[in-house]
XYZ file of C-alpha atoms in Angstrom:
573
model
C -31.066 1.280 23.212
C -27.885 -0.886 23.161
C -26.048 -2.037 19.970
C -23.776 -5.130 19.851
C -20.204 -4.698 18.784
C -20.738 -6.383 15.627
C -23.905 -4.332 14.605
C -22.015 -1.074 15.502
C -18.941 -2.044 13.270
C -21.157 -3.178 10.416
C -22.924 0.396 10.355
C -19.481 1.968 10.520
C -18.390 -0.326 7.629
C -21.404 0.611 5.603
C -20.762 4.407 6.187
C -17.067 3.846 5.245
C -17.794 2.119 2.209
C -20.387 4.940 1.175
C -17.870 7.446 1.752
C -15.214 5.721 -0.308
C -17.538 5.354 -3.249
C -17.957 9.120 -3.041
C -14.283 9.577 -3.051
C -13.828 7.058 -6.005
C -16.392 8.924 -7.899
C -14.611 12.153 -7.225
C -11.473 10.736 -8.464
C -13.029 9.286 -11.432
C -14.485 12.692 -12.392
C -11.019 14.111 -11.848
C -9.507 11.587 -14.172
C -11.998 12.144 -16.870
C -11.215 15.992 -16.617
C -7.629 15.110 -17.966
C -8.080 12.676 -20.832
C -5.086 11.543 -22.971
C -4.330 13.940 -25.698
C -4.254 11.125 -28.213
C -7.667 9.769 -27.650
C -9.367 13.126 -28.454
C -7.181 13.740 -31.641
C -9.019 13.263 -34.954
C -6.709 12.959 -37.882
C -7.974 14.629 -40.918
C -7.576 12.652 -44.155
C -6.476 14.785 -47.118
C -8.522 13.957 -50.291
C -7.419 15.095 -53.841
C -9.997 16.746 -56.016
C -11.270 14.706 -59.154
C -9.563 15.788 -62.390
C -10.505 13.974 -65.614
C -7.699 11.779 -66.897
C -6.875 11.731 -70.497
C -6.645 8.309 -72.125
C -7.206 7.341 -75.760
C -9.218 4.316 -75.989
C -12.323 2.854 -77.969
C -14.346 3.425 -74.987
C -13.526 5.174 -71.678
C -15.993 6.588 -69.032
C -15.334 8.481 -66.120
C -19.000 9.886 -65.724
C -18.193 13.613 -65.928
C -20.919 16.295 -66.064
C -22.048 15.367 -69.914
C -22.550 11.676 -69.056
C -26.357 11.665 -69.998
C -25.275 12.469 -73.470
C -23.693 9.140 -73.643
C -25.855 6.905 -71.104
C -29.643 6.236 -71.782
C -31.734 4.105 -69.533
C -34.076 1.670 -70.960
C -37.720 1.084 -70.216
C -38.409 -2.143 -72.121
C -40.148 -5.042 -70.756
C -38.016 -7.897 -69.561
C -38.097 -10.901 -71.721
C -39.231 -13.851 -69.421
C -40.471 -16.803 -71.347
C -43.661 -18.497 -69.827
C -44.010 -15.985 -67.197
C -47.526 -14.766 -66.703
C -46.398 -11.221 -64.951
C -44.511 -8.563 -66.993
C -41.361 -6.942 -65.630
C -40.302 -3.478 -66.700
C -37.063 -1.951 -66.184
C -38.323 0.740 -63.781
C -34.990 0.965 -61.707
C -33.626 4.503 -61.510
C -29.978 5.525 -62.181
C -27.986 8.513 -60.989
C -24.471 9.755 -61.133
C -23.320 11.085 -57.984
C -20.313 10.996 -55.432
C -20.235 8.094 -53.120
C -21.809 8.422 -49.663
C -19.573 5.826 -48.056
C -15.700 5.937 -47.934
C -15.458 8.933 -50.463
C -11.936 8.708 -51.735
C -11.506 11.765 -54.157
C -13.614 14.789 -53.880
C -15.798 15.400 -56.876
C -15.263 11.717 -58.206
C -18.695 10.725 -59.525
C -20.173 7.105 -60.490
C -22.957 5.623 -61.919
C -25.300 4.639 -59.251
C -28.089 1.854 -58.794
C -30.756 3.714 -56.877
C -33.639 1.314 -56.152
C -33.993 -2.164 -54.191
C -35.649 -5.036 -55.907
C -36.036 -3.529 -59.194
C -34.899 -4.284 -62.560
C -32.443 -1.634 -63.962
C -31.045 -1.202 -67.438
C -28.875 1.432 -68.820
C -26.407 1.266 -71.905
C -23.877 3.534 -73.845
C -23.161 3.143 -77.577
C -19.511 3.283 -78.741
C -18.642 5.939 -81.254
C -17.470 3.018 -83.314
C -17.729 -0.730 -83.039
C -14.656 -2.438 -81.167
C -13.138 -5.247 -83.192
C -10.460 -7.163 -81.532
C -9.581 -9.616 -84.315
C -5.841 -10.161 -83.816
C -5.530 -8.057 -80.907
C -5.773 -8.344 -77.057
C -9.283 -7.074 -75.494
C -9.016 -5.371 -72.215
C -12.008 -4.595 -69.963
C -11.774 -2.975 -66.770
C -14.090 -1.163 -64.304
C -14.551 -0.324 -60.644
C -17.444 -1.623 -58.598
C -18.347 0.088 -55.190
C -20.791 -1.802 -53.057
C -21.792 0.932 -50.858
C -24.264 -1.198 -48.751
C -22.747 -4.597 -49.387
C -24.350 -7.090 -51.835
C -26.887 -9.092 -50.429
C -28.512 -10.742 -53.618
C -27.967 -9.301 -57.235
C -25.514 -8.838 -59.952
C -22.930 -5.978 -60.519
C -21.788 -7.241 -63.832
C -21.637 -5.489 -67.359
C -22.567 -6.602 -70.794
C -20.565 -5.906 -73.941
C -23.487 -5.770 -76.550
C -23.011 -7.180 -79.928
C -22.933 -4.524 -82.758
C -25.991 -4.531 -85.081
C -28.374 -2.072 -86.779
C -31.120 -3.007 -84.334
C -29.277 -1.908 -81.159
C -31.501 0.788 -79.690
C -30.657 1.991 -76.142
C -34.172 2.522 -74.987
C -35.164 -1.240 -75.913
C -31.959 -2.601 -74.230
C -33.073 -5.739 -72.164
C -32.020 -9.248 -71.182
C -32.721 -10.394 -74.637
C -30.361 -8.076 -76.389
C -27.357 -10.072 -77.645
C -24.099 -9.733 -75.923
C -20.654 -10.462 -76.803
C -19.076 -10.776 -73.164
C -20.676 -10.687 -69.710
C -18.248 -9.908 -66.940
C -18.467 -8.829 -63.483
C -19.509 -10.067 -59.826
C -22.511 -11.650 -59.089
C -23.946 -12.874 -55.674
C -27.010 -14.402 -54.071
C -27.070 -17.058 -51.420
C -24.621 -19.671 -51.841
C -23.432 -18.054 -55.334
C -20.576 -15.855 -55.283
C -18.579 -15.311 -58.336
C -17.087 -13.354 -61.001
C -18.726 -14.148 -64.305
C -16.859 -14.428 -67.364
C -19.240 -15.571 -70.334
C -18.769 -15.069 -73.854
C -21.201 -15.876 -76.743
C -19.607 -17.963 -79.365
C -21.149 -18.430 -82.853
C -21.185 -21.815 -84.409
C -19.652 -21.594 -87.993
C -21.759 -24.329 -89.304
C -25.056 -23.438 -87.930
C -24.718 -19.818 -87.301
C -26.166 -20.268 -83.720
C -24.941 -18.695 -80.598
C -24.064 -20.573 -77.535
C -22.952 -19.260 -74.110
C -19.543 -20.354 -72.963
C -19.233 -20.187 -68.899
C -15.834 -19.962 -67.250
C -15.492 -23.145 -65.220
C -14.421 -22.637 -61.463
C -14.590 -18.754 -61.738
C -13.156 -16.724 -58.842
C -15.117 -15.337 -56.067
C -16.293 -11.842 -56.104
C -14.868 -9.127 -53.639
C -17.662 -8.181 -51.107
C -16.396 -4.596 -49.373
C -17.715 -1.239 -49.311
C -14.321 -0.099 -50.820
C -13.981 0.182 -54.424
C -13.077 -3.014 -56.066
C -11.268 -3.022 -59.659
C -12.210 -6.008 -61.984
C -10.045 -6.593 -65.107
C -10.312 -9.005 -67.846
C -7.740 -9.414 -70.576
C -8.200 -11.714 -73.545
C -5.089 -12.440 -75.749
C -4.956 -13.295 -79.242
C -3.235 -16.428 -78.366
C -6.429 -17.795 -76.719
C -5.439 -17.198 -73.065
C -7.191 -15.116 -70.640
C -6.535 -13.209 -67.436
C -8.771 -12.097 -64.681
C -7.544 -9.507 -61.967
C -9.152 -8.122 -58.989
C -7.574 -5.035 -57.683
C -4.750 -5.410 -60.103
C -3.753 -9.002 -58.784
C -4.167 -12.000 -61.029
C -6.888 -14.314 -59.772
C -7.357 -16.581 -62.383
C -5.853 -17.448 -66.026
C -6.069 -20.181 -68.460
C -7.262 -20.982 -72.161
C -10.438 -20.271 -73.977
C -10.104 -23.568 -75.686
C -9.936 -25.661 -72.374
C -11.534 -23.667 -69.303
C -15.055 -23.131 -70.496
C -18.259 -25.147 -70.610
C -19.802 -26.184 -73.157
C -16.289 -26.506 -74.932
C -15.688 -24.133 -77.796
C -15.096 -26.878 -80.169
C -17.097 -30.068 -80.228
C -15.616 -33.520 -80.421
C -14.333 -34.832 -83.775
C -15.855 -38.195 -83.148
C -19.090 -39.207 -81.584
C -20.917 -42.557 -80.590
C -22.802 -44.105 -83.521
C -26.632 -43.491 -82.412
C -27.445 -46.606 -84.887
C -24.952 -48.995 -83.364
C -26.606 -51.638 -80.889
C -25.121 -54.266 -78.435
C -25.249 -57.714 -80.125
C -27.533 -60.097 -78.136
C -24.776 -62.618 -77.640
C -22.267 -59.854 -76.176
C -21.323 -61.098 -72.743
C -19.796 -58.305 -70.431
C -20.056 -60.409 -67.290
C -16.548 -60.796 -66.259
C -17.048 -63.388 -63.449
C -19.561 -66.506 -63.009
C -20.424 -69.241 -60.533
C -18.185 -72.442 -61.239
C -20.514 -74.632 -63.040
C -18.497 -77.589 -62.119
C -18.438 -77.119 -58.359
C -20.718 -79.368 -56.042
C -21.841 -78.818 -52.545
C -19.919 -81.123 -50.097
C -21.902 -83.968 -48.543
C -21.180 -82.810 -44.973
C -22.410 -79.477 -45.780
C -25.472 -78.746 -43.352
C -27.617 -75.610 -44.738
C -30.153 -76.148 -41.990
C -27.899 -75.897 -39.152
C -28.703 -72.825 -37.078
C -26.635 -69.854 -36.411
C -26.706 -69.765 -32.697
C -27.346 -72.809 -30.201
C -28.000 -72.939 -26.494
C -24.973 -72.902 -24.440
C -25.605 -76.161 -22.421
C -22.343 -75.458 -20.183
C -23.507 -72.277 -18.733
C -24.560 -72.010 -15.149
C -26.575 -69.556 -13.389
C -24.572 -66.821 -11.438
C -24.727 -67.119 -7.806
C -26.023 -63.645 -7.104
C -28.812 -63.971 -9.731
C -32.072 -62.994 -8.083
C -34.754 -65.348 -9.343
C -37.472 -64.018 -7.112
C -36.919 -60.432 -8.011
C -38.886 -58.982 -10.855
C -37.071 -57.004 -13.350
C -39.491 -54.059 -12.992
C -41.014 -52.983 -9.958
C -43.727 -50.074 -9.482
C -42.238 -46.500 -9.284
C -42.605 -45.797 -5.398
C -42.433 -42.067 -6.181
C -45.517 -42.239 -8.389
C -48.633 -40.545 -7.195
C -52.168 -40.917 -8.575
C -53.214 -37.870 -10.261
C -55.781 -35.801 -8.565
C -58.165 -35.704 -11.439
C -58.023 -39.510 -11.763
C -61.480 -41.008 -11.820
C -61.614 -44.678 -11.213
C -65.141 -44.932 -12.591
C -63.997 -43.312 -15.890
C -60.296 -43.948 -16.249
C -60.293 -47.328 -14.500
C -58.087 -48.573 -11.801
C -54.934 -46.525 -11.383
C -51.872 -48.499 -11.594
C -48.535 -46.861 -10.828
C -45.888 -46.942 -13.786
C -42.951 -49.437 -13.479
C -39.321 -48.593 -13.129
C -36.195 -50.912 -13.227
C -35.774 -52.797 -10.114
C -32.786 -51.183 -8.298
C -31.686 -54.555 -6.690
C -31.061 -55.923 -10.214
C -28.266 -53.287 -10.663
C -26.417 -54.773 -7.863
C -26.686 -58.332 -9.127
C -26.132 -60.305 -12.291
C -29.778 -60.273 -13.018
C -33.352 -60.906 -12.196
C -36.348 -62.927 -12.848
C -36.362 -66.469 -14.198
C -32.677 -67.510 -15.443
C -32.318 -69.051 -18.802
C -29.212 -70.471 -20.634
C -27.710 -68.015 -22.981
C -27.182 -68.607 -26.726
C -23.829 -69.170 -28.309
C -22.533 -69.273 -31.776
C -23.078 -72.731 -33.687
C -19.664 -74.166 -34.695
C -21.546 -76.442 -37.215
C -23.066 -73.319 -38.969
C -22.004 -73.095 -42.556
C -25.047 -71.105 -44.091
C -26.405 -71.666 -47.516
C -23.936 -73.290 -50.099
C -22.982 -71.126 -53.229
C -20.644 -72.163 -55.941
C -17.196 -70.298 -55.870
C -16.582 -67.487 -58.679
C -14.374 -68.004 -61.775
C -13.456 -66.079 -64.731
C -16.120 -66.240 -67.494
C -14.624 -67.913 -70.505
C -17.068 -66.207 -72.662
C -16.384 -62.510 -71.446
C -15.717 -59.998 -74.204
C -15.356 -56.823 -72.118
C -17.537 -53.761 -71.579
C -19.593 -52.959 -74.885
C -19.514 -49.143 -76.296
C -21.055 -48.086 -79.407
C -18.483 -47.540 -82.346
C -17.371 -44.051 -83.152
C -18.125 -42.115 -86.098
C -17.265 -38.840 -87.377
C -19.225 -35.913 -85.829
C -21.297 -34.314 -88.635
C -21.674 -31.029 -86.362
C -17.735 -30.956 -85.829
C -15.964 -27.713 -86.488
C -12.679 -26.192 -85.198
C -12.458 -22.543 -84.166
C -8.864 -22.117 -83.334
C -9.272 -18.193 -82.596
C -12.357 -17.847 -80.389
C -10.550 -14.747 -79.007
C -11.714 -13.097 -82.251
C -14.927 -11.948 -80.786
C -17.636 -10.437 -82.865
C -17.815 -6.446 -82.962
C -18.905 -4.728 -79.999
C -21.211 -1.941 -80.401
C -22.155 -0.905 -76.903
C -21.780 -1.331 -73.045
C -24.732 -1.845 -70.775
C -25.772 -2.787 -67.210
C -28.915 -5.076 -66.964
C -29.365 -5.806 -63.375
C -31.673 -7.056 -60.793
C -30.491 -6.456 -57.190
C -31.838 -6.288 -53.498
C -29.176 -3.884 -52.795
C -29.153 -0.203 -53.776
C -26.455 2.413 -54.208
C -24.021 0.019 -56.196
C -21.642 2.427 -57.888
C -19.757 2.012 -61.311
C -16.887 4.000 -62.492
C -13.738 4.339 -64.659
C -14.803 2.061 -67.263
C -12.221 1.003 -69.796
C -12.616 -0.966 -73.235
C -9.690 -1.219 -75.352
C -6.770 -3.042 -76.378
C -3.956 -1.735 -74.343
C -2.875 -3.420 -70.885
C -0.702 -0.591 -70.467
C -3.474 2.026 -70.462
C -5.559 -0.065 -68.030
C -2.829 -0.127 -65.683
C -2.167 3.526 -66.046
C -5.841 4.164 -65.126
C -5.607 2.025 -62.189
C -2.674 3.794 -60.892
C -3.897 7.336 -61.247
C -7.363 6.757 -60.101
C -8.153 3.479 -58.324
C -5.011 3.169 -56.462
C -5.136 6.712 -54.997
C -8.913 6.083 -54.303
C -8.207 2.807 -52.414
C -5.591 4.023 -50.263
C -7.713 6.958 -48.965
C -10.654 4.503 -48.535
C -8.588 2.333 -46.358
C -7.352 5.013 -44.212
C -10.999 6.253 -43.825
C -12.390 2.905 -42.890
C -9.545 2.341 -40.338
C -10.113 5.813 -38.987
C -13.936 5.364 -38.506
C -13.885 1.606 -37.366
C -14.556 1.212 -33.785
C -11.168 0.819 -31.930
C -10.430 -2.181 -29.667
C -10.352 -1.575 -26.170
C -7.000 -0.853 -24.753
C -5.578 -3.437 -22.383
C -5.615 -2.239 -18.766
C -2.866 -0.361 -17.558
C -0.539 -1.299 -14.571
C -1.355 0.689 -11.537
C 1.326 3.197 -10.555
C 3.554 1.877 -7.756
C 4.191 5.259 -6.102
C 2.192 8.267 -5.555
C 4.735 10.433 -7.465
C 3.907 8.568 -10.806
C 0.479 9.472 -11.014
C -1.299 10.952 -7.690
C -5.158 10.370 -8.875
C -4.554 6.931 -10.259
C -2.384 5.993 -7.181
C -4.985 6.964 -4.670
C -7.943 5.769 -6.814
C -6.282 2.179 -7.014
C -5.598 1.945 -3.321
C -9.139 3.010 -2.493
C -10.612 0.407 -4.954
C -8.597 -2.344 -3.419
C -9.263 -1.173 0.075
C -13.007 -1.174 -0.459
C -13.107 -4.573 -2.384
C -11.597 -6.223 0.664
C -13.730 -4.292 3.024
C -16.890 -5.649 1.357
C -15.735 -9.188 2.307
C -13.922 -8.393 5.508
C -13.472 -4.822 6.867
C -11.079 -5.842 9.562
C -8.900 -7.544 7.070
C -9.065 -4.243 4.999
C -7.762 -2.243 7.816
C -4.970 -4.758 8.427
C -3.818 -4.952 4.652
C -4.280 -1.271 3.975
C -3.690 0.484 7.069
C -2.667 3.779 5.526
C -6.106 4.052 3.597
C -8.097 2.849 6.527
C -6.272 5.463 8.730
C -6.620 8.253 6.349
C -10.417 7.454 5.647
C -10.963 7.140 9.498
C -9.299 10.615 10.160
C -11.380 12.014 7.210
C -14.723 10.646 8.691
C -13.637 11.700 12.047
C -12.867 15.339 10.847
C -16.281 15.418 9.282
C -17.993 14.336 12.535
C -16.202 16.946 14.534
C -17.208 19.593 12.323
C -20.807 18.405 12.297
C -21.024 18.078 16.077
C -19.434 21.582 16.463
C -22.057 23.081 14.114
C -24.766 21.312 16.019
C -23.548 22.637 19.320
C -23.332 26.097 18.107
C -26.769 25.813 17.011
C -28.243 24.562 20.120
C -26.393 26.713 22.792
C -29.007 29.453 24.172
C -27.845 33.270 23.864
C -27.631 35.699 26.646
C -30.503 38.356 27.039
C -29.365 41.895 27.256
C -32.036 44.583 28.612
C -32.031 47.796 26.736
C -31.527 51.233 28.727
C -30.706 49.557 31.963
C -29.075 51.824 34.351
C -25.825 51.030 36.386
C -26.458 49.911 39.996
C -26.055 52.823 42.422
C -25.493 52.576 46.122
C -27.403 56.008 46.791
C -30.475 56.126 49.346
C -33.889 55.973 47.832
C -34.765 59.446 49.298
C -31.823 61.004 47.634
C -32.646 59.313 44.226
C -36.186 60.759 44.251
C -34.785 64.334 45.042
C -32.316 64.045 42.410
C -35.103 62.895 39.913
C -37.367 65.633 40.758
C -34.523 68.399 40.449
C -33.643 66.917 36.862
C -37.379 67.010 35.843
C -37.464 70.810 37.020
C -34.356 71.767 35.106
C -35.639 70.195 31.875
C -39.166 71.668 32.254
C -38.573 74.566 30.473
C -37.691 72.786 27.488
C -40.930 70.810 27.318
C -43.831 72.170 25.304
C -46.603 73.670 27.335
C -50.079 72.388 26.831
C -52.387 74.959 25.093
C -55.190 76.678 26.838
C -58.710 75.965 25.931
C -60.507 78.927 24.642
C -63.730 77.779 23.865
C -66.362 77.719 26.679
C -68.070 74.806 27.882
C -71.407 74.275 26.368
């Protein structure tokens, strides 16, 4: 069988490429056997151990081991007006360390344990908190270990009253302030709502902060702080940074104080009241030459047919590529007619078919005549009812003096579990709240950031520049040269040998060495070995008679040494 030169060279190139792949794989394994020391080093993050912080406050909670003596879950039914189904607070609570980004060893918090369940738990104050004439500071940590898909993580400061029973805490329990994050769908905000008592009627009305800030959705701990000052100002902070401030008297809806005057509900607009500012001029008349019947457009009598207009060509022609369907039955479906398409000849000319003169705007057209508008001499302006004193008016100049607060509670529904609450402070000292932040939250947050950065997937490193000399990195240098050589060889083997002669020569020498060894082994295995006879005597030049006599003498001499056969002693039968 004879091979052409191209076929032979192609087979050689394939063998060469396969050999190169093996070499490259070996180099990859060698490269992996010596990884960079920096990539295999894991930095251990040192974490402090939790130690309770002593702060004097009306209410302060770090969820130490005796937490269950202060906090009681509720098993009441949710008050939902008009609902056919009853909902109970069956959600479970636990106090445990975080399972995600634990910042401080042994630091526990109150955790929501169930998904799509109503949760309620509360803790009574040892004595009511009254902030009359004083600042009120509310601060707590929220850790969304699984994010926040849909639900709340806000707290309620409950109104102090003798009917406040922890096991009956529900959405109907009267509260003074609701504060904290809430997210579901397009809603994402930090609530600040306070209940205000109408001094005239004694009824309570919720006042909602307008344009509240957005909640921070992160698996790290987040610190929410509310400060209400006796000068009727407020401030909201997230992680110690101010995100919103303003006035209780201006930034809430409905407003704390009603309007002093209101529209008189008995006042009616007089029948002769004219509130039309402009009217058609009654003295105006239509001009005699005004033709209302003149059309908007008329035929352009000056137009002429273009020279390339194809009057004998139809605008649409049967589609030449259309084919009658195989299942078309003329008896049932009727005669098949090909669909029409635009005549391609019309595209090359000004148009096809019967030519008609185009329309143009009618210079005599004026349309329907209307009288021009003039100012109404009887116009009195827009009517509005007269103002009267608001019988429900009151003025509360100090809404910051909230009613006494007797307990704190979390009454939540959420689609996300493992929401953790910690380091709750309710008091009057901004300095104490800032100290609590510094000694607990700031320490924890810094560790959480480091831990999240350490566990986050690292971005791939940019490719390194290949070494220019073999002394820089022998393995990388050879690997790079091989990869370049075989990349070119796949397209043009001859060009690869021309561009990288040193690589081609080395590979050729390597393959040649392997082939020589293989052929040597094959040759050694197929060459027959010489047969050597055992006890072969040397060739002698003595005559045969002499050889026979010498053999007989030797046999006689050794006969005395041979054993003699024993004689038969028995007689023949």
